[in-house]
Structure formats: structure tokens, C-alpha cells
mmCIF file of C-alpha atoms in Angstrom:
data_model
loop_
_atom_site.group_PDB
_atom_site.id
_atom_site.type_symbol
_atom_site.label_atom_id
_atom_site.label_comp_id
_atom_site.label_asym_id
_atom_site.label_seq_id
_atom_site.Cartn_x
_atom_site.Cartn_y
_atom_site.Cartn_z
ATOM 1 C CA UNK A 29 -58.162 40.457 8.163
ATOM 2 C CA UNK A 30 -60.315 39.554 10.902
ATOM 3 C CA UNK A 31 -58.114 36.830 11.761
ATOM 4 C CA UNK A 32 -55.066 39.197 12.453
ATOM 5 C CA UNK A 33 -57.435 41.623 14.044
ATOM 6 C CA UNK A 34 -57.689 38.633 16.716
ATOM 7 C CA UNK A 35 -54.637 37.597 17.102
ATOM 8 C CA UNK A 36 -53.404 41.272 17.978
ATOM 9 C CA UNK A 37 -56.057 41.420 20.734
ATOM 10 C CA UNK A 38 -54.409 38.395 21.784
ATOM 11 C CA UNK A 39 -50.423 39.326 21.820
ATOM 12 C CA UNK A 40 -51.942 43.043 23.516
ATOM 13 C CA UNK A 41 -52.773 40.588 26.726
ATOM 14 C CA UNK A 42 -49.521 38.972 26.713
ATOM 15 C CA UNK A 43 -47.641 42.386 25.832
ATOM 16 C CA UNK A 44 -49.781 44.236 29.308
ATOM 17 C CA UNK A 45 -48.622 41.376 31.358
ATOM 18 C CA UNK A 46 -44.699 41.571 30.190
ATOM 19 C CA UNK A 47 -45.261 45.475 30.946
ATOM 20 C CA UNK A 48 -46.679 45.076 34.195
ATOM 21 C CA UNK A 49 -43.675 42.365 35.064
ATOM 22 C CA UNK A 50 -40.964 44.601 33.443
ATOM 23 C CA UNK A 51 -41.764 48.283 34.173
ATOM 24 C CA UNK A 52 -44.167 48.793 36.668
ATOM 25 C CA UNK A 53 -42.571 50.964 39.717
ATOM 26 C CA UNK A 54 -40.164 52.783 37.430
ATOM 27 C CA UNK A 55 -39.309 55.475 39.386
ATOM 28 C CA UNK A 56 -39.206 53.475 42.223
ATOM 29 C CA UNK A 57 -36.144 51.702 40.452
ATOM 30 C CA UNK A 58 -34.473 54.789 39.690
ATOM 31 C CA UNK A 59 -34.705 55.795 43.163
ATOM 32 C CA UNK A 60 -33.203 52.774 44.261
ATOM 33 C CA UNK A 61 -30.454 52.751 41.573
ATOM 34 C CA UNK A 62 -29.278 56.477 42.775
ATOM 35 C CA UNK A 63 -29.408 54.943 45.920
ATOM 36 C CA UNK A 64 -27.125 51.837 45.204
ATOM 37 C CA UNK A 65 -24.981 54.756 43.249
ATOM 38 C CA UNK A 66 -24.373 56.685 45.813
ATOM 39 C CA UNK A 67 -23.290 53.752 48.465
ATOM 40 C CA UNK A 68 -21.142 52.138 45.865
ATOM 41 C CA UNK A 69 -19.287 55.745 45.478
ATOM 42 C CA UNK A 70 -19.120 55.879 49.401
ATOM 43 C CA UNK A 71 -17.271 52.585 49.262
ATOM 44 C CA UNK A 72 -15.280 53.579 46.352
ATOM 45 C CA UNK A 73 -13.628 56.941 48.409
ATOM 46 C CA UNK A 74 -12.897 54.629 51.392
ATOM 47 C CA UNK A 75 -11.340 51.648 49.371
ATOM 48 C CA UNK A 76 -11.168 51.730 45.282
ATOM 49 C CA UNK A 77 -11.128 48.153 44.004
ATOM 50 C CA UNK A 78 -12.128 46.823 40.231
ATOM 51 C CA UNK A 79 -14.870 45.182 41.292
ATOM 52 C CA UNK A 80 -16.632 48.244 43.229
ATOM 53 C CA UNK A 81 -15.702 50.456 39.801
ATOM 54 C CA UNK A 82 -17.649 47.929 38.068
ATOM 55 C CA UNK A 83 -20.775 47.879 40.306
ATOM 56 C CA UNK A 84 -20.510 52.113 39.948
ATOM 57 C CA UNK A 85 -20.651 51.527 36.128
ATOM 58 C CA UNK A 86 -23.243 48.884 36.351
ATOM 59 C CA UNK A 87 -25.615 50.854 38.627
ATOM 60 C CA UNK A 88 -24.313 54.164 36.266
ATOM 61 C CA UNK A 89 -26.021 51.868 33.132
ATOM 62 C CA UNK A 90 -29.105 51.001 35.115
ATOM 63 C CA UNK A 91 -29.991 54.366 35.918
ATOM 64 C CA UNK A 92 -29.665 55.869 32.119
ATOM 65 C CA UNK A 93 -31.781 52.680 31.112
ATOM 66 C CA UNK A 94 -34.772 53.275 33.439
ATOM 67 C CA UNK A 95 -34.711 57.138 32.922
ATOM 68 C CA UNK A 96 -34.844 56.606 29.045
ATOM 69 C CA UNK A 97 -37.740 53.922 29.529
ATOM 70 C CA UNK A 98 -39.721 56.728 32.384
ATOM 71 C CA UNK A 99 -38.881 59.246 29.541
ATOM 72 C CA UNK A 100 -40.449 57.541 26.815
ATOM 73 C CA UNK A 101 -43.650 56.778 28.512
ATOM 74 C CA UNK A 102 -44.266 59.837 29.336
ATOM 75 C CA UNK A 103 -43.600 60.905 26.255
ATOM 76 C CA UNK A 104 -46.397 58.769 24.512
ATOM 77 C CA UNK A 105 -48.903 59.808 27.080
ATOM 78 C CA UNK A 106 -48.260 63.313 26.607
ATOM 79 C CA UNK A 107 -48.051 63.132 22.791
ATOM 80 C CA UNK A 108 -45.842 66.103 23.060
ATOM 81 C CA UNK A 109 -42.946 67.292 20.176
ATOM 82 C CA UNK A 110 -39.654 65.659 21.650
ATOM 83 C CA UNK A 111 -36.997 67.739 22.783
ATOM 84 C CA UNK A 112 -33.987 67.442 22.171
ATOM 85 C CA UNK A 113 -31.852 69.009 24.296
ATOM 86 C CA UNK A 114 -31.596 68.231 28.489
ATOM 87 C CA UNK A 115 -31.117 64.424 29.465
ATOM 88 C CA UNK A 116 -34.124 64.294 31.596
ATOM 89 C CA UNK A 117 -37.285 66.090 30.638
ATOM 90 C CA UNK A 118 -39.821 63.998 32.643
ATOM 91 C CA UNK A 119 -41.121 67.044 34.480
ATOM 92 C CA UNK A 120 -41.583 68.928 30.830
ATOM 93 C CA UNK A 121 -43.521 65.523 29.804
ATOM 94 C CA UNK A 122 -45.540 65.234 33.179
ATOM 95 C CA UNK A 123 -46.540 69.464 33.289
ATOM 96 C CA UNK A 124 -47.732 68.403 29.449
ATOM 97 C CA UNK A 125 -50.240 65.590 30.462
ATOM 98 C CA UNK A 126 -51.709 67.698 32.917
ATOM 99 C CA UNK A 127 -52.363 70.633 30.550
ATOM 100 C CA UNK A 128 -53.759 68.171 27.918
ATOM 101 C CA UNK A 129 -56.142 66.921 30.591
ATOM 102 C CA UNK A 130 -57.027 70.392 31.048
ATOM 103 C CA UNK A 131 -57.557 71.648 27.878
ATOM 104 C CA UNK A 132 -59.892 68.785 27.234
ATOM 105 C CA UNK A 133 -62.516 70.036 30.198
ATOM 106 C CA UNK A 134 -65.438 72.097 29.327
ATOM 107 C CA UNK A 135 -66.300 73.908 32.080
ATOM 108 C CA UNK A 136 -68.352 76.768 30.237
ATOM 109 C CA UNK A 137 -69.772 77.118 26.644
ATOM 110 C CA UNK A 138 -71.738 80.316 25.428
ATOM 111 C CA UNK A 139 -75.243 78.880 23.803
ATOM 112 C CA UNK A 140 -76.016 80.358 20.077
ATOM 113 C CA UNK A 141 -78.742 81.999 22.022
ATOM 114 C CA UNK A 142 -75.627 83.627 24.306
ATOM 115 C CA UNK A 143 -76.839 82.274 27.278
ATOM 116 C CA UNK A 144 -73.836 80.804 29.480
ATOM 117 C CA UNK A 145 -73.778 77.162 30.461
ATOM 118 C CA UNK A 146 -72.354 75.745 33.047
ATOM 119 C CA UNK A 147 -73.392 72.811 33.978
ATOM 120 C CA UNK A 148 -72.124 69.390 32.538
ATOM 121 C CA UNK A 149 -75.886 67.735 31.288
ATOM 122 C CA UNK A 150 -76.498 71.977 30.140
ATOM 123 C CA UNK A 151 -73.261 71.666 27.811
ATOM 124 C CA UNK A 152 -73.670 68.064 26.780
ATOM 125 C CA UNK A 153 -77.423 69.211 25.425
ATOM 126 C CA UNK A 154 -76.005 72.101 23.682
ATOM 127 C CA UNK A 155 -73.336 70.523 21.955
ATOM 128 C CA UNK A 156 -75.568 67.401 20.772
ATOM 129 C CA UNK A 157 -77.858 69.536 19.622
ATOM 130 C CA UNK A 158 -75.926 72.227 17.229
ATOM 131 C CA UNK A 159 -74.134 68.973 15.881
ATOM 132 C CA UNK A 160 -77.842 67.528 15.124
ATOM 133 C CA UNK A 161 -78.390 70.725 13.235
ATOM 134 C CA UNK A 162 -75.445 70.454 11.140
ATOM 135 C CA UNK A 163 -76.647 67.115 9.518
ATOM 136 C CA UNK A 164 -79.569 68.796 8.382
ATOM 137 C CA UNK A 165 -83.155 66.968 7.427
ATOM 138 C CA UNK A 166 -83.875 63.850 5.311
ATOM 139 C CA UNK A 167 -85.231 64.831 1.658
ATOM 140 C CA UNK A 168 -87.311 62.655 -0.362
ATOM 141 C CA UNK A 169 -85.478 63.453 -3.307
ATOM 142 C CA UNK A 170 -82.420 63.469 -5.026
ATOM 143 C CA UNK A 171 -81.043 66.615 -6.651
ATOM 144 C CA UNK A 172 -79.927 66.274 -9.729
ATOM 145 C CA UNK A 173 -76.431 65.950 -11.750
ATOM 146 C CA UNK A 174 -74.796 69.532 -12.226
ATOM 147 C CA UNK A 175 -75.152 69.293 -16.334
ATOM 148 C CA UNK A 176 -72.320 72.041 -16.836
ATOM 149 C CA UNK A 177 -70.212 69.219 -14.855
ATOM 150 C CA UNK A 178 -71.466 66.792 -17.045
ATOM 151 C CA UNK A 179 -70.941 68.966 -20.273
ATOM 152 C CA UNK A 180 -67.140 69.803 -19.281
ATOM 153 C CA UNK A 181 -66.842 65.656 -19.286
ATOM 154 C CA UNK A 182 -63.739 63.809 -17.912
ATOM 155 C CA UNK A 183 -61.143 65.917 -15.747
ATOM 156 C CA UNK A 184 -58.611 63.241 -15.636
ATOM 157 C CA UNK A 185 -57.077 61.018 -18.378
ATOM 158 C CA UNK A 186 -57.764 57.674 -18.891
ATOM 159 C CA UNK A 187 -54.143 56.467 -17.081
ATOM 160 C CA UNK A 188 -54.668 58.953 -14.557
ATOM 161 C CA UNK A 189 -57.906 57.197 -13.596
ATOM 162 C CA UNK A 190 -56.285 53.501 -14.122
ATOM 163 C CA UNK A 191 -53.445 54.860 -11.770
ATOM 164 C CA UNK A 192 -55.953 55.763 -9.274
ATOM 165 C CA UNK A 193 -57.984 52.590 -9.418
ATOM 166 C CA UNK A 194 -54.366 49.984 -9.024
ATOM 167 C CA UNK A 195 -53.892 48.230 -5.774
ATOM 168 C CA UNK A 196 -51.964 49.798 -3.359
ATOM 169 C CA UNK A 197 -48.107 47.982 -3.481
ATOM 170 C CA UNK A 198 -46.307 46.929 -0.270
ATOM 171 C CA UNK A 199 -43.586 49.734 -0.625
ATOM 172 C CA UNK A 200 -46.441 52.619 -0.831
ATOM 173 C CA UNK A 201 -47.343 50.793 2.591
ATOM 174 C CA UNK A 202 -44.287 50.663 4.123
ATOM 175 C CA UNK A 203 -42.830 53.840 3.124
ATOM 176 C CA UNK A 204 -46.466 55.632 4.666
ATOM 177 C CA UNK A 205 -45.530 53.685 8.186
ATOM 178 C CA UNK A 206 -41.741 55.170 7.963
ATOM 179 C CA UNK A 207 -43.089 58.285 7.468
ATOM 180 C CA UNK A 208 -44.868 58.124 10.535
ATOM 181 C CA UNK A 209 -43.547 58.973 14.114
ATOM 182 C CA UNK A 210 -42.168 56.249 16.563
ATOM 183 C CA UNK A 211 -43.735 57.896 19.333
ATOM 184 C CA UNK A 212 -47.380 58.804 17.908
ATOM 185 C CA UNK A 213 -49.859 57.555 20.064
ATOM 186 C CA UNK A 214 -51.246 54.443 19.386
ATOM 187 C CA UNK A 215 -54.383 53.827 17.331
ATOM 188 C CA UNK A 216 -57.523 52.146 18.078
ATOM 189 C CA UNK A 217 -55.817 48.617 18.497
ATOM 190 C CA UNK A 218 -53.574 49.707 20.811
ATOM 191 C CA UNK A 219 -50.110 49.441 18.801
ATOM 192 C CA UNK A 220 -48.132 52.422 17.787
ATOM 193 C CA UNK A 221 -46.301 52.944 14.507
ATOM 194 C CA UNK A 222 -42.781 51.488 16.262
ATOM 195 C CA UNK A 223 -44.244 48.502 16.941
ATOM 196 C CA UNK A 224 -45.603 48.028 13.289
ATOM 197 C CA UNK A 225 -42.076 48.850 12.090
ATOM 198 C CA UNK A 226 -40.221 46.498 13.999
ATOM 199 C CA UNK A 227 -42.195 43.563 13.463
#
């Protein structure tokens, strides 16, 4: 396991450089595409040739293709439900990052003493605090078993328990990752669920 855990880390370097060679300045492209559009379509009104037709359709392709990749970026850093309708929702996408970054601030909190805090190092202390409080105190001993538990005895079957205790097959595996979004973000290594499926 660890072994795969490390060679992961390794193809994430290699997978940020591709990235940074094949999409960095994406809107920068698409701006520049429009703009090779529209002179081709200038040309095209003052003399039509095959070859001009082409380099409309060709600049046509490269325009859908960077939109979908700007799309779909912004779509895994907003984590928001995809909609289907409209060909570009980039703004929709961008207007939900920022209100995710939002929601996430804490600029007041009411103590349980109903004071008001405002201050960052004020609400850090309050939070770690009533979190402290919820773990409660150490105890020097055990309580003991609930004996009406005990008395009712086993709440499963004997193959219910065997089916519980079997090793987890490659289809249960697989058919948990299909189940899962392409576009969820990704986990603590850094690779979403699309990734996992395709390779």
C-alpha cells in the first residue's frame, strides 16, 4: 500500500507539470481563439475559399474545447451541482467559489456565555474550547457490560455475521467508485474519482 501511496505522489508531480504546460492561461486562449474567429469570418465575407472555411471550423473546435476545459475547472473548484442547461456557465461556477469562500469566514460567533466575539484569536479560543468540552474527562474505570444486552444474546445470525466479516470483492469496489461523481473534489491524495475510473 505504501508503495502505491508513493508512486501517486510521484505521477501528481508529473501530472502539475503537464497542467501547467497544457492549460495554464485558459481564458487567455479563448480570447485569442474568438479573436482568430472573428478575422477568419472577416476574410471569409471578402473572399470564401475551402481553406478559410476550414480555419473557421478549426478555430470554431478550439473554442468549444477550451470553454469545456475553463468549465470543468471551475466546476471542481466550486464543487457545485452541474447544470445542465446554457453552454457556458463559468460566471454561475466563478459567483459559486466566491460564496463558498464566504460562507467559510467566521467573522462573529455568540459565546455560550452570549457574549459576542469578534475577533479571530477570541473565536479560535471559543471554538477550541466547547470542542474540548465535548470529549469530556478521562475515568479510571470502565463501566460495565449492559447485562439486559448480554441476556437478549446475538442480534444477528451466524451467516449474517460471516457475511459481515468476508473480504471486500473487487466488484463491491468498483461498483462504490461508479457510484461516485466524476467531478467530486478530490480527496486527500489529490486524485478525483474520474481519474480512479479511467485508469
Amino acid at each position: 500500500m505504501a508503495n502505491i501511496w508513493a508512486k501517486l505522489k510521484a505521477l501528481k508531480k508529473i501530472l502539475k507539470t503537464v497542467n501547467k504546460e497544457e492549460f495554464q492561461n485558459i481564458s487567455t486562449r479563448i480570447t485569442e481563439g474568438r479573436l482568430e474567429l472573428i478575422q477568419t469570418q472577416k476574410q471569409i465575407n471578402q473572399q470564401c475559399t475551402d481553406e478559410l472555411l476550414n480555419k473557421e471550423s478549426q478555430a470554431l473546435m478550439n473554442i468549444e474545447k477550451w470553454n469545456l476545459v475553463e468549465e470543468s475547472a471551475l466546476r471542481q473548484k466550486s464543487r457545485a451541482k452541474w447544470i445542465k442547461l446554457g453552454d457556458n456557465n463559468n460566471k454561475y461556477f466563478s459567483a459559486m467559489i466566491k460564496e463558498r469562500t464566504n460562507k467559510k469566514m467566521m467573522l462573529e460567533l455568540t459565546s455560550l456565555n452570549r457574549i459576542s466575539l469578534k475577533t479571530p484569536a477570541t473565536i479560535k479560543e471559543e471554538v477550541t474550547q466547547f470542542y474540548k468540552a465535548l470529549m469530556g474527562s478521562s475515568s479510571t474505570e470502565l463501566q460495565v457490560v449492559d447485562k439486559k444486552t448480554m441476556r437478549r444474546g446475538a442480534t444477528i445470525t451466524y451467516e449474517q455475521g460471516a457475511e459481515l466479516c468476508r473480504d471486500i470483492t473487487d466488484k463491491e469496489i468498483w461498483n462504490a467508485l461508479a457510484s461516485i461523481g466524476d467531478d467530486i473534489s478530490p480527496g486527500v491524495d489529490g486524485y478525483n474519482a474520474y481519474f480512479y475510473k479511467k485508469t
